[in-house]
């Protein structure tokens, strides 16, 4: 199907059709901020947001995943939990968050396939919503992306005021559009122009730039630079930056049991906690906040690009906005760039 | 209003002392309405120091966060003093820590600032969501004054003032070595009106309220790390054996965490509001802290963090202490 438009009046009908056959996750506003939730009615959806507080990675890579149940003892057994095979549609995902899946996929569906992540990921359709009003610390353009990039989503919606411009990207996306085509009208050249104008304006609103040229190589020689002490002095050592990061994916495994039943669970972990690298011997190879802040930056801007040829950051700005000590990854990277070798 | 020059001069003078290692204060943040903790090791570094109603952070957390790394051979431990810029509430947090012997007074130099309340940065960000440049906010005649793209904004103070500051009884530092500027007049006595209103609600209403907040907790422990009084070497939440709180992030464990956090601050919390400010899930943690503060005041006529020589609430016992609430 070619590019299309849908009027805003017809949108609830589209959601009703989606909900009939899929689990629909979309941004809702609760307690004064936005988060992705499974919605049952179109009216719950609220797209007046820059970015949700917790990124939608939590839909596919859950913060707490029960891997299996068990009963201990001689007659004990293990009860496997079947993978979730329901169809998932994530609506109004931002480009930066959708790109994060492109970074997480090689981790969870790479050499070793994670059945829980991969089942949900393969059954998901990502419907993007162009970001018309990026936040004050947003910087997706530094990675040559745009608030209206289409390459990471299956379908992209762009708000043109009283209607949405719709583009299909992947095969799944195009088929999805075909299935619901009765709700769409063909897009005109004018619509295409309006869409491009909206994108240009959104790009214009992004004022901050992370200077990334040569940063991977530069970091190779900066492991012992005093900049890490300076950056980490302010850090209070909470896990906000990593838990709100759409690309952070570290986890911990735990057995949680009572006397006669238990479960093995997988929960998000954070490299900002001392416990993360605490060895059983008592030794900690990353004993100070300096080591941990440095690791976060190296992982995203040195190790990750070396392994997968992309930066482990999408410019969503959450780690900057919600850091209570104003640790600003743009500033850190730009400062590193300025260091004379 | 704090005189910037007076502050910088005091910091310069203090940091130049031989027995002072560094001073923690505030500097301009990297964008919008952010301020950042600033560390002055030399009198040159002091030039960055600022104080305005955006300087929300309780900096008393930093001497607690000092990491004692293993010394190299023949290296001497640096035991010079650490300086901190403190507002009223920050100084009370410090007094509480001194009472608990978590820090020593002789290891600290305090630059006190009489406070007139800080801005709720979430509110100001919501009002001006696209502010990329650092914006200096000044308080003038019960208004916050700042410029956005060359147009001067004048917003009534009560619209942007942090909730926790509205009933502040101790805006002036209760201990200090140097005081910058005139003491603030204290106008209010706490009414605990919000807490009282909340207490009127039925049990099920209260639970519904907390449920929808605790469900959003991501257990990042920003509340704990930001709190100067959460300084246990190992937090009960990090214990694995026994595991007081499970690592599963669900309503049950999140509730356990949030309630235990508040309880561990009973009689210790000084209402600086730092936990609530740091929470990325916007859980109204001060509502829990305030209930405990009110109960303790009513039952024991006790206020935390006022006099370093005084004993802590849990360090005192009186045979007449009320105990009706003990089953």
XYZ file of C-alpha atoms in Angstrom:
668
model
C 0.000 0.000 0.000
C 1.191 3.502 -0.893
C 1.504 6.278 1.637
C -1.845 7.155 3.098
C -3.643 9.517 5.393
C -6.174 8.915 8.141
C -8.419 11.588 9.539
C -8.359 11.969 13.315
C -12.074 11.030 13.528
C -11.325 7.610 12.108
C -8.467 6.932 14.478
C -10.589 5.426 17.314
C -12.013 2.939 14.811
C -8.473 1.915 13.846
C -7.623 1.333 17.495
C -10.799 -0.684 18.032
C -9.809 -2.893 15.100
C -6.284 -3.270 16.466
C -7.470 -4.079 19.992
C -9.817 -6.786 18.645
C -6.880 -8.838 17.406
C -3.807 -7.601 19.308
C -2.497 -6.366 22.594
C -2.215 -2.623 22.026
C 0.388 -0.680 23.977
C 0.231 3.105 23.746
C 1.186 6.149 25.802
C -1.255 7.088 28.542
C -1.003 9.899 31.064
C -1.131 8.874 34.690
C -0.081 10.730 37.806
C 1.033 13.652 35.645
C 3.425 11.852 33.302
C 3.299 9.542 30.301
C 3.977 5.852 30.211
C 3.296 2.973 27.826
C 0.461 0.754 28.986
C -1.768 -1.869 27.486
C -4.924 -0.013 26.521
C -8.432 -1.379 26.244
C -10.123 1.664 24.735
C -8.948 4.254 22.228
C -9.888 7.055 24.637
C -7.103 6.085 27.066
C -4.393 7.008 24.558
C -2.709 10.372 25.025
C -0.074 11.290 22.485
C 0.661 14.762 23.881
C 4.040 13.742 25.152
C 7.717 14.121 24.299
C 8.916 10.820 25.673
C 7.427 8.416 28.173
C 9.238 8.240 31.472
C 10.065 4.518 31.213
C 10.999 3.590 27.633
C 8.866 1.058 25.730
C 11.738 -1.440 25.873
C 9.882 -2.540 29.019
C 7.117 -4.033 26.874
C 9.455 -6.486 25.124
C 12.254 -6.704 27.704
C 10.232 -6.689 30.906
C 11.684 -5.298 34.103
C 10.703 -8.517 35.875
C 10.418 -11.730 33.863
C 9.493 -15.030 35.534
C 11.520 -17.709 33.748
C 10.081 -20.778 35.485
C 8.399 -21.927 38.668
C 9.807 -24.711 40.801
C 9.035 -26.781 43.844
C 12.086 -27.767 45.863
C 12.787 -31.137 47.529
C 12.872 -34.792 46.447
C 9.539 -34.602 44.699
C 10.361 -31.188 43.349
C 9.856 -30.218 39.764
C 10.306 -27.389 37.341
C 7.366 -25.854 35.591
C 8.248 -24.023 32.426
C 6.419 -20.828 31.548
C 5.273 -20.815 27.930
C 6.441 -17.936 25.780
C 3.931 -15.212 25.096
C 2.734 -15.541 21.543
C 0.077 -12.869 21.454
C 0.297 -10.244 18.755
C 1.559 -6.927 20.089
C 1.113 -3.513 18.545
C 3.062 -0.622 20.022
C 1.484 2.646 18.925
C 3.074 6.094 19.030
C 6.586 4.891 19.727
C 9.209 7.575 19.091
C 12.016 7.093 16.608
C 14.657 7.043 19.343
C 12.853 4.328 21.282
C 12.188 2.279 18.147
C 15.852 2.512 17.196
C 16.652 1.064 20.606
C 15.061 -2.218 19.508
C 17.431 -2.309 16.564
C 20.242 -2.156 19.165
C 18.670 -4.654 21.567
C 17.821 -7.255 18.899
C 21.457 -8.322 18.304
C 21.826 -8.752 22.072
C 18.738 -10.869 22.642
C 18.294 -12.466 19.207
C 21.982 -12.665 18.310
C 24.301 -15.606 18.954
C 22.103 -16.818 21.792
C 18.411 -16.366 21.328
C 16.427 -15.301 24.340
C 13.041 -17.030 23.925
C 11.078 -14.500 25.994
C 12.388 -11.396 24.261
C 12.362 -12.925 20.826
C 8.776 -14.276 21.054
C 7.443 -10.850 21.934
C 9.684 -9.049 19.493
C 8.717 -11.268 16.539
C 5.056 -10.777 17.335
C 5.248 -7.022 17.573
C 4.379 -4.285 15.133
C 5.959 -0.905 15.850
C 3.829 2.044 14.812
C 5.938 5.158 15.164
C 4.712 8.667 15.770
C 6.943 11.448 14.497
C 8.098 13.659 17.312
C 6.876 17.155 16.405
C 8.057 18.826 19.617
C 11.356 17.325 20.780
C 12.436 18.039 24.354
C 15.078 20.581 25.395
C 17.825 17.976 25.846
C 16.937 15.757 22.834
C 19.722 15.005 20.372
C 18.687 12.202 17.988
C 19.938 14.330 15.094
C 23.496 13.891 16.392
C 23.239 10.250 15.285
C 22.000 11.304 11.814
C 18.489 10.312 12.798
C 15.481 12.560 12.715
C 12.386 12.892 14.910
C 10.574 11.450 11.880
C 12.987 8.670 10.851
C 11.131 5.753 9.366
C 13.816 3.081 9.266
C 13.310 1.634 12.754
C 9.524 1.305 12.741
C 7.125 -0.830 10.709
C 4.750 2.056 10.114
C 5.231 5.766 10.745
C 2.444 8.201 11.599
C 3.070 11.936 11.348
C 0.615 14.364 12.926
C -0.441 16.967 10.345
C -3.005 18.718 12.552
C -6.392 17.220 11.702
C -5.004 14.064 10.089
C -2.060 11.709 10.183
C 0.299 10.968 7.314
C 1.031 7.244 7.194
C 4.049 5.489 5.715
C 4.657 1.742 5.682
C 8.261 0.652 6.039
C 8.657 -3.096 6.572
C 6.738 -5.973 4.978
C 4.838 -6.430 8.247
C 3.982 -2.749 8.264
C 2.769 -2.733 4.681
C 0.623 -5.807 5.258
C -0.819 -4.215 8.382
C -1.797 -1.140 6.398
C -3.352 -3.341 3.701
C -5.457 -5.072 6.371
C -6.905 -1.779 7.568
C -7.030 0.062 4.245
C -10.749 0.846 4.420
C -9.914 3.485 7.034
C -7.260 5.238 4.961
C -7.300 7.642 2.036
C -4.516 7.977 -0.491
C -1.974 10.670 0.401
C -1.544 13.547 -2.024
C 1.625 15.372 -2.989
C 0.458 18.209 -0.734
C 0.268 15.825 2.213
C 3.790 14.638 1.490
C 4.945 18.264 1.496
C 3.210 18.974 4.798
C 4.827 15.893 6.310
C 8.272 17.000 5.181
C 7.657 20.484 6.545
C 6.661 19.070 9.949
C 9.852 17.007 9.981
C 12.034 20.012 9.059
C 10.427 22.107 11.800
C 10.945 19.361 14.368
C 14.609 19.039 13.391
C 14.915 22.808 13.779
C 13.705 22.558 17.371
C 16.598 20.289 18.363
C 19.191 22.688 19.685
C 21.736 20.437 21.322
C 24.447 18.518 19.484
C 26.691 15.698 20.579
C 29.938 15.785 18.627
C 30.624 12.183 17.752
C 33.310 12.334 15.081
C 36.232 10.150 16.091
C 34.874 9.570 19.585
C 35.291 5.774 19.513
C 39.022 6.041 18.774
C 39.440 8.975 21.146
C 38.014 6.972 24.030
C 40.558 4.212 23.386
C 43.231 6.450 24.847
C 41.246 8.073 27.636
C 40.631 5.334 30.156
C 42.830 6.955 32.799
C 41.956 10.570 32.081
C 40.956 12.773 35.077
C 37.712 13.672 33.270
C 36.087 10.567 34.767
C 36.675 11.797 38.301
C 35.228 15.167 37.373
C 32.148 13.661 35.720
C 31.505 11.161 38.502
C 31.934 13.520 41.466
C 28.341 14.661 41.061
C 26.918 11.140 40.614
C 24.840 9.941 43.563
C 24.898 6.324 42.349
C 21.216 5.665 41.662
C 20.044 3.612 38.689
C 17.785 6.195 37.039
C 19.992 6.788 33.984
C 20.202 3.079 33.178
C 16.619 2.094 33.972
C 15.234 4.935 31.881
C 17.677 4.259 29.044
C 16.016 2.616 26.035
C 19.198 0.702 25.149
C 20.468 -0.421 28.580
C 19.783 -4.115 28.885
C 21.685 -5.567 31.849
C 19.836 -7.997 34.056
C 20.227 -10.103 37.158
C 18.802 -13.570 37.893
C 17.328 -14.460 41.249
C 15.540 -17.402 42.807
C 12.674 -16.175 44.906
C 11.035 -18.860 46.958
C 8.972 -19.677 49.983
C 9.248 -23.042 51.753
C 7.412 -25.068 49.146
C 7.398 -23.098 45.913
C 9.618 -20.717 44.084
C 10.384 -18.939 40.855
C 13.456 -17.979 38.955
C 13.141 -14.395 37.887
C 15.108 -12.049 35.712
C 15.132 -8.366 36.684
C 16.764 -5.277 35.227
C 20.124 -4.554 36.790
C 22.218 -1.419 36.632
C 25.969 -0.975 36.212
C 25.658 2.126 38.381
C 25.276 0.006 41.518
C 28.403 -1.251 43.329
C 26.693 -4.638 43.697
C 26.688 -5.105 39.924
C 30.394 -5.984 39.834
C 30.761 -7.159 43.421
C 32.614 -10.501 43.288
C 31.852 -13.377 45.654
C 35.398 -12.953 46.975
C 34.514 -9.483 48.201
C 36.627 -7.780 45.546
C 35.021 -5.140 43.375
C 36.750 -4.306 40.102
C 34.682 -1.121 39.816
C 34.974 0.123 43.379
C 34.190 3.806 42.848
C 31.514 5.845 41.113
C 34.222 7.010 38.734
C 34.662 3.444 37.479
C 30.945 3.009 37.034
C 30.220 6.314 35.286
C 33.185 5.635 32.992
C 31.843 2.195 32.190
C 28.448 3.584 31.226
C 30.038 6.022 28.780
C 32.487 3.455 27.404
C 29.793 0.876 26.889
C 27.646 3.219 24.865
C 30.337 5.074 22.929
C 33.211 2.617 22.632
C 32.388 -1.055 23.324
C 28.972 -1.021 21.667
C 30.080 0.655 18.421
C 33.114 -1.632 18.272
C 30.916 -4.707 18.537
C 27.957 -3.676 16.424
C 29.057 -0.565 14.512
C 26.369 1.635 16.050
C 26.429 3.793 19.148
C 24.577 2.410 22.152
C 22.679 5.682 22.508
C 19.752 7.055 20.516
C 19.608 10.614 21.847
C 16.317 10.259 23.749
C 17.670 12.546 26.540
C 16.088 10.684 29.474
C 19.378 10.125 31.327
C 20.009 13.869 31.130
C 16.524 15.029 32.050
C 15.960 12.751 35.017
C 19.428 12.829 36.561
C 19.054 14.651 39.856
C 22.707 15.767 39.691
C 22.653 17.128 36.125
C 25.127 14.603 34.743
C 24.855 15.368 31.066
C 26.077 12.783 28.582
C 26.213 15.382 25.775
C 28.540 17.510 27.849
C 30.736 14.553 28.804
C 31.159 13.376 25.193
C 31.775 16.898 23.894
C 34.360 17.504 26.610
C 36.107 14.278 25.680
C 36.177 15.469 22.084
C 37.902 18.676 23.180
C 40.616 16.968 25.224
C 43.994 17.475 23.539
C 45.821 14.212 23.045
C 18.602 37.432 47.767
C 22.075 36.049 48.133
C 24.854 38.319 47.043
C 26.825 36.373 44.444
C 30.073 38.214 45.201
C 29.805 37.608 48.907
C 29.244 33.888 48.265
C 32.168 33.572 45.842
C 34.475 35.480 48.182
C 33.535 33.293 51.119
C 34.166 30.156 49.039
C 37.478 31.544 47.733
C 38.634 32.376 51.211
C 37.568 29.059 52.669
C 39.002 26.884 49.916
C 42.326 28.700 50.235
C 42.631 27.560 53.833
C 45.256 24.897 54.349
C 42.930 22.641 56.256
C 40.213 22.594 53.565
C 40.215 20.072 50.718
C 37.273 21.202 48.623
C 33.882 22.885 48.806
C 30.615 21.635 47.331
C 28.190 24.246 46.098
C 26.064 24.964 43.055
C 26.866 26.012 39.522
C 24.830 26.680 36.388
C 23.472 23.488 34.866
C 23.963 22.355 31.302
C 20.550 23.421 29.999
C 17.193 24.954 30.888
C 16.393 25.312 34.566
C 19.014 22.885 35.801
C 21.645 23.699 38.360
C 24.450 21.276 39.119
C 26.570 20.424 42.123
C 29.919 22.199 41.815
C 33.230 21.244 43.412
C 35.794 23.933 44.175
C 39.330 22.680 44.834
C 40.974 26.037 44.146
C 39.879 29.633 44.576
C 39.642 29.777 40.790
C 36.959 27.059 40.804
C 34.928 29.203 43.216
C 34.087 31.651 40.438
C 31.499 29.222 39.059
C 29.506 29.179 42.299
C 25.938 30.482 42.242
C 22.926 30.500 44.495
C 19.384 31.081 43.266
C 15.933 29.503 43.738
C 16.905 26.723 41.294
C 19.545 25.409 43.719
C 17.352 22.629 44.994
C 19.745 19.778 45.668
C 20.628 18.800 49.213
C 24.416 18.727 48.935
C 24.914 17.094 52.331
C 24.806 13.801 50.446
C 28.306 14.461 49.026
C 30.528 14.126 52.116
C 28.607 10.892 52.759
C 29.393 9.722 49.219
C 33.133 10.267 49.711
C 34.835 7.064 48.616
C 37.807 5.900 50.577
C 39.801 4.034 47.984
C 42.762 1.883 49.040
C 45.838 4.054 49.615
C 48.899 3.559 47.478
C 52.193 2.739 49.181
C 53.435 5.668 51.238
C 50.307 7.636 50.395
C 48.803 9.546 53.316
C 45.085 9.804 53.854
C 43.801 13.272 53.039
C 41.819 14.228 56.123
C 41.372 17.907 55.390
C 37.907 19.386 55.822
C 35.140 19.331 53.235
C 33.111 22.503 52.791
C 29.409 22.441 51.962
C 26.980 25.156 50.984
C 23.844 24.550 53.059
C 20.312 25.905 53.162
C 18.139 25.526 56.270
C 16.917 21.998 55.520
C 20.339 20.846 54.327
C 21.920 22.009 57.581
C 19.290 20.080 59.533
C 20.124 16.906 57.610
C 23.708 17.451 58.626
C 22.774 17.982 62.278
C 20.878 14.702 62.200
C 23.940 12.920 60.754
C 26.167 14.540 63.399
C 23.805 13.336 66.132
C 24.046 9.848 64.656
C 27.835 10.197 64.467
C 27.813 9.551 60.725
C 30.108 12.551 60.156
C 32.299 14.658 62.437
C 31.710 18.377 62.795
C 35.446 19.115 62.859
C 35.791 17.578 59.377
C 33.356 20.049 57.841
C 33.168 23.731 57.020
C 29.649 25.017 56.490
C 28.756 27.969 54.338
C 25.194 28.713 55.352
C 22.643 30.387 53.112
C 19.361 31.690 54.525
C 16.826 30.261 52.076
C 13.579 31.766 50.861
C 12.326 28.585 49.230
C 13.289 26.798 46.040
C 11.476 26.354 42.747
C 9.665 23.158 41.841
C 11.728 22.477 38.708
C 9.134 20.093 37.288
C 6.562 22.900 37.312
C 8.838 25.449 35.687
C 9.886 22.911 33.021
C 6.247 22.146 32.247
C 5.550 25.845 31.817
C 8.545 26.460 29.554
C 9.213 23.048 27.995
C 11.529 24.164 25.220
C 14.106 26.077 27.225
C 17.503 24.833 26.053
C 19.706 27.623 27.400
C 20.515 27.764 31.096
C 18.104 30.264 32.660
C 18.951 32.240 35.775
C 15.927 32.685 38.039
C 15.807 35.489 40.591
C 13.343 36.135 43.366
C 11.970 39.663 43.519
C 9.051 40.814 45.667
C 7.281 37.471 45.830
C 7.834 36.779 42.147
C 10.291 34.665 40.216
C 11.890 36.717 37.483
C 13.794 35.312 34.511
C 14.051 35.846 30.791
C 13.002 33.456 28.074
C 14.236 34.443 24.615
C 14.742 38.022 25.725
C 11.232 38.451 27.123
C 11.120 38.926 30.886
C 8.872 36.511 32.769
C 7.440 37.422 36.149
C 5.673 34.503 37.780
C 4.081 34.721 41.247
C 6.227 32.821 43.719
C 3.388 30.639 44.972
C 2.843 29.191 41.484
C 6.320 27.719 41.262
C 7.451 27.305 44.859
C 8.269 23.708 45.809
C 5.502 22.216 47.946
C 7.926 21.199 50.649
C 9.022 24.837 51.088
C 5.494 26.112 51.653
C 5.453 25.081 55.296
C 9.169 25.402 56.019
C 9.908 26.349 59.618
C 13.684 26.448 59.381
C 14.769 28.329 56.248
C 17.909 29.519 58.053
C 20.820 27.160 58.579
C 20.746 25.811 62.137
C 24.542 25.381 62.114
C 27.123 27.152 59.988
C 30.610 28.615 60.051
C 29.948 31.450 57.647
C 26.522 32.909 56.927
C 25.908 34.636 53.603
C 23.329 37.412 53.765
C 20.468 38.273 56.079
C 18.452 35.683 57.961
C 15.040 34.898 56.500
C 12.008 35.705 58.608
C 10.009 32.637 59.479
C 6.373 33.106 58.609
C 4.833 29.709 58.856
C 4.066 27.036 61.300
C 3.245 23.716 59.719
C -0.443 22.899 59.534
C 0.051 19.477 57.919
C -3.114 20.324 56.041
C -2.381 17.923 53.194
C -1.646 15.062 55.547
C -4.769 15.775 57.591
C -6.927 15.843 54.477
C -5.426 12.581 53.314
C -6.029 10.978 56.693
C -9.745 11.696 56.288
C -9.939 9.303 53.344
C -11.117 5.732 53.758
C -8.632 2.897 53.905
C -9.583 1.693 50.432
C -9.234 5.200 48.971
C -5.797 5.526 50.519
C -4.722 2.171 49.165
C -6.001 3.021 45.672
C -3.957 6.210 45.800
C -0.736 4.526 46.848
C -1.291 1.531 44.595
C -1.309 3.648 41.461
C 1.923 5.320 42.565
C 3.782 2.248 43.825
C 2.933 0.393 40.611
C 5.085 2.918 38.775
C 8.120 2.513 41.039
C 11.068 1.177 39.024
C 13.205 0.577 42.107
C 16.082 2.657 40.795
C 16.678 3.752 44.399
C 17.137 7.384 43.409
C 15.117 8.274 46.542
C 17.622 6.409 48.694
C 20.764 7.645 46.985
C 19.609 11.272 46.932
C 18.726 11.248 50.633
C 21.600 12.429 52.839
C 20.142 10.387 55.702
C 20.088 7.103 53.756
C 23.718 6.300 54.406
C 23.705 2.753 55.764
C 26.750 0.865 54.548
C 24.493 -1.874 53.258
C 20.856 -0.976 52.727
C 18.316 -3.573 53.845
C 17.025 -3.548 50.265
C 20.382 -4.864 49.024
C 20.539 -7.804 51.438
C 20.278 -11.195 49.785
C 20.433 -13.342 52.901
C 18.035 -12.714 54.501
C 16.255 -11.059 51.620
C 13.953 -8.534 53.258
C 12.671 -7.259 49.962
C 12.612 -9.301 46.800
C 14.173 -8.045 43.632
C 10.951 -8.598 41.682
C 9.558 -5.253 40.660
C 5.869 -5.601 41.401
C 3.261 -3.898 43.536
C 3.939 -6.021 46.608
C 7.705 -5.542 46.704
C 7.505 -1.904 45.603
C 5.089 -1.207 48.453
C 7.421 -2.935 50.888
C 10.366 -0.868 49.677
C 8.588 2.479 49.789
C 7.097 1.927 53.229
C 10.334 0.604 54.693
C 12.256 3.537 53.270
C 9.880 5.981 54.944
C 9.945 4.091 58.258
C 13.721 4.110 58.349
C 13.516 7.892 58.225
C 11.006 8.244 61.046
C 12.260 10.869 63.472
C 15.189 11.531 61.127
C 13.688 13.073 57.980
C 14.169 16.845 57.825
C 11.708 17.498 54.952
C 14.207 18.704 52.361
C 12.160 16.928 49.678
C 15.185 15.543 47.867
C 13.745 11.986 47.588
C 10.637 13.231 45.857
C 12.619 15.488 43.528
C 14.911 12.640 42.516
C 12.104 10.126 41.898
C 11.712 9.558 38.145
C 8.282 7.993 38.730
C 6.951 11.034 40.583
C 5.882 9.095 43.663
C 4.753 11.619 46.321
C 7.247 10.343 48.893
C 7.016 13.464 51.045
C 3.433 12.543 51.830
C 4.729 9.433 53.620
C 7.556 11.324 55.308
C 5.220 14.089 56.477
C 2.804 11.672 58.145
C 5.678 10.323 60.224
C 6.958 13.806 61.012
C 3.517 14.878 62.207
C 2.962 11.753 64.332
C 6.351 12.137 65.980
C 5.760 15.772 66.713
C 2.370 15.066 68.242
C 3.491 12.044 70.244
C 6.944 13.077 71.401
C 7.132 16.802 70.741
C 10.284 16.076 68.760
C 11.731 17.730 65.650
C 14.669 16.162 63.853
C 17.957 17.860 63.118
C 18.015 20.990 65.264
C 20.859 20.648 67.734
C 23.990 18.550 67.187
C 24.343 18.029 70.936
C 20.836 16.645 71.312
C 20.169 12.900 71.187
C 18.274 11.257 68.344
C 14.622 10.346 68.804
C 15.440 6.649 68.943
C 18.378 7.344 71.225
C 16.111 8.677 73.958
C 13.627 7.011 76.225
C 11.159 8.385 78.691
C 8.978 6.145 80.898
C 6.038 8.425 80.087
C 6.400 7.978 76.311
C 3.016 7.219 74.771
C 2.743 3.606 73.675
C -0.945 3.112 72.924
C -0.115 2.329 69.325
C 1.977 -0.673 70.329
C -0.151 -3.771 70.055
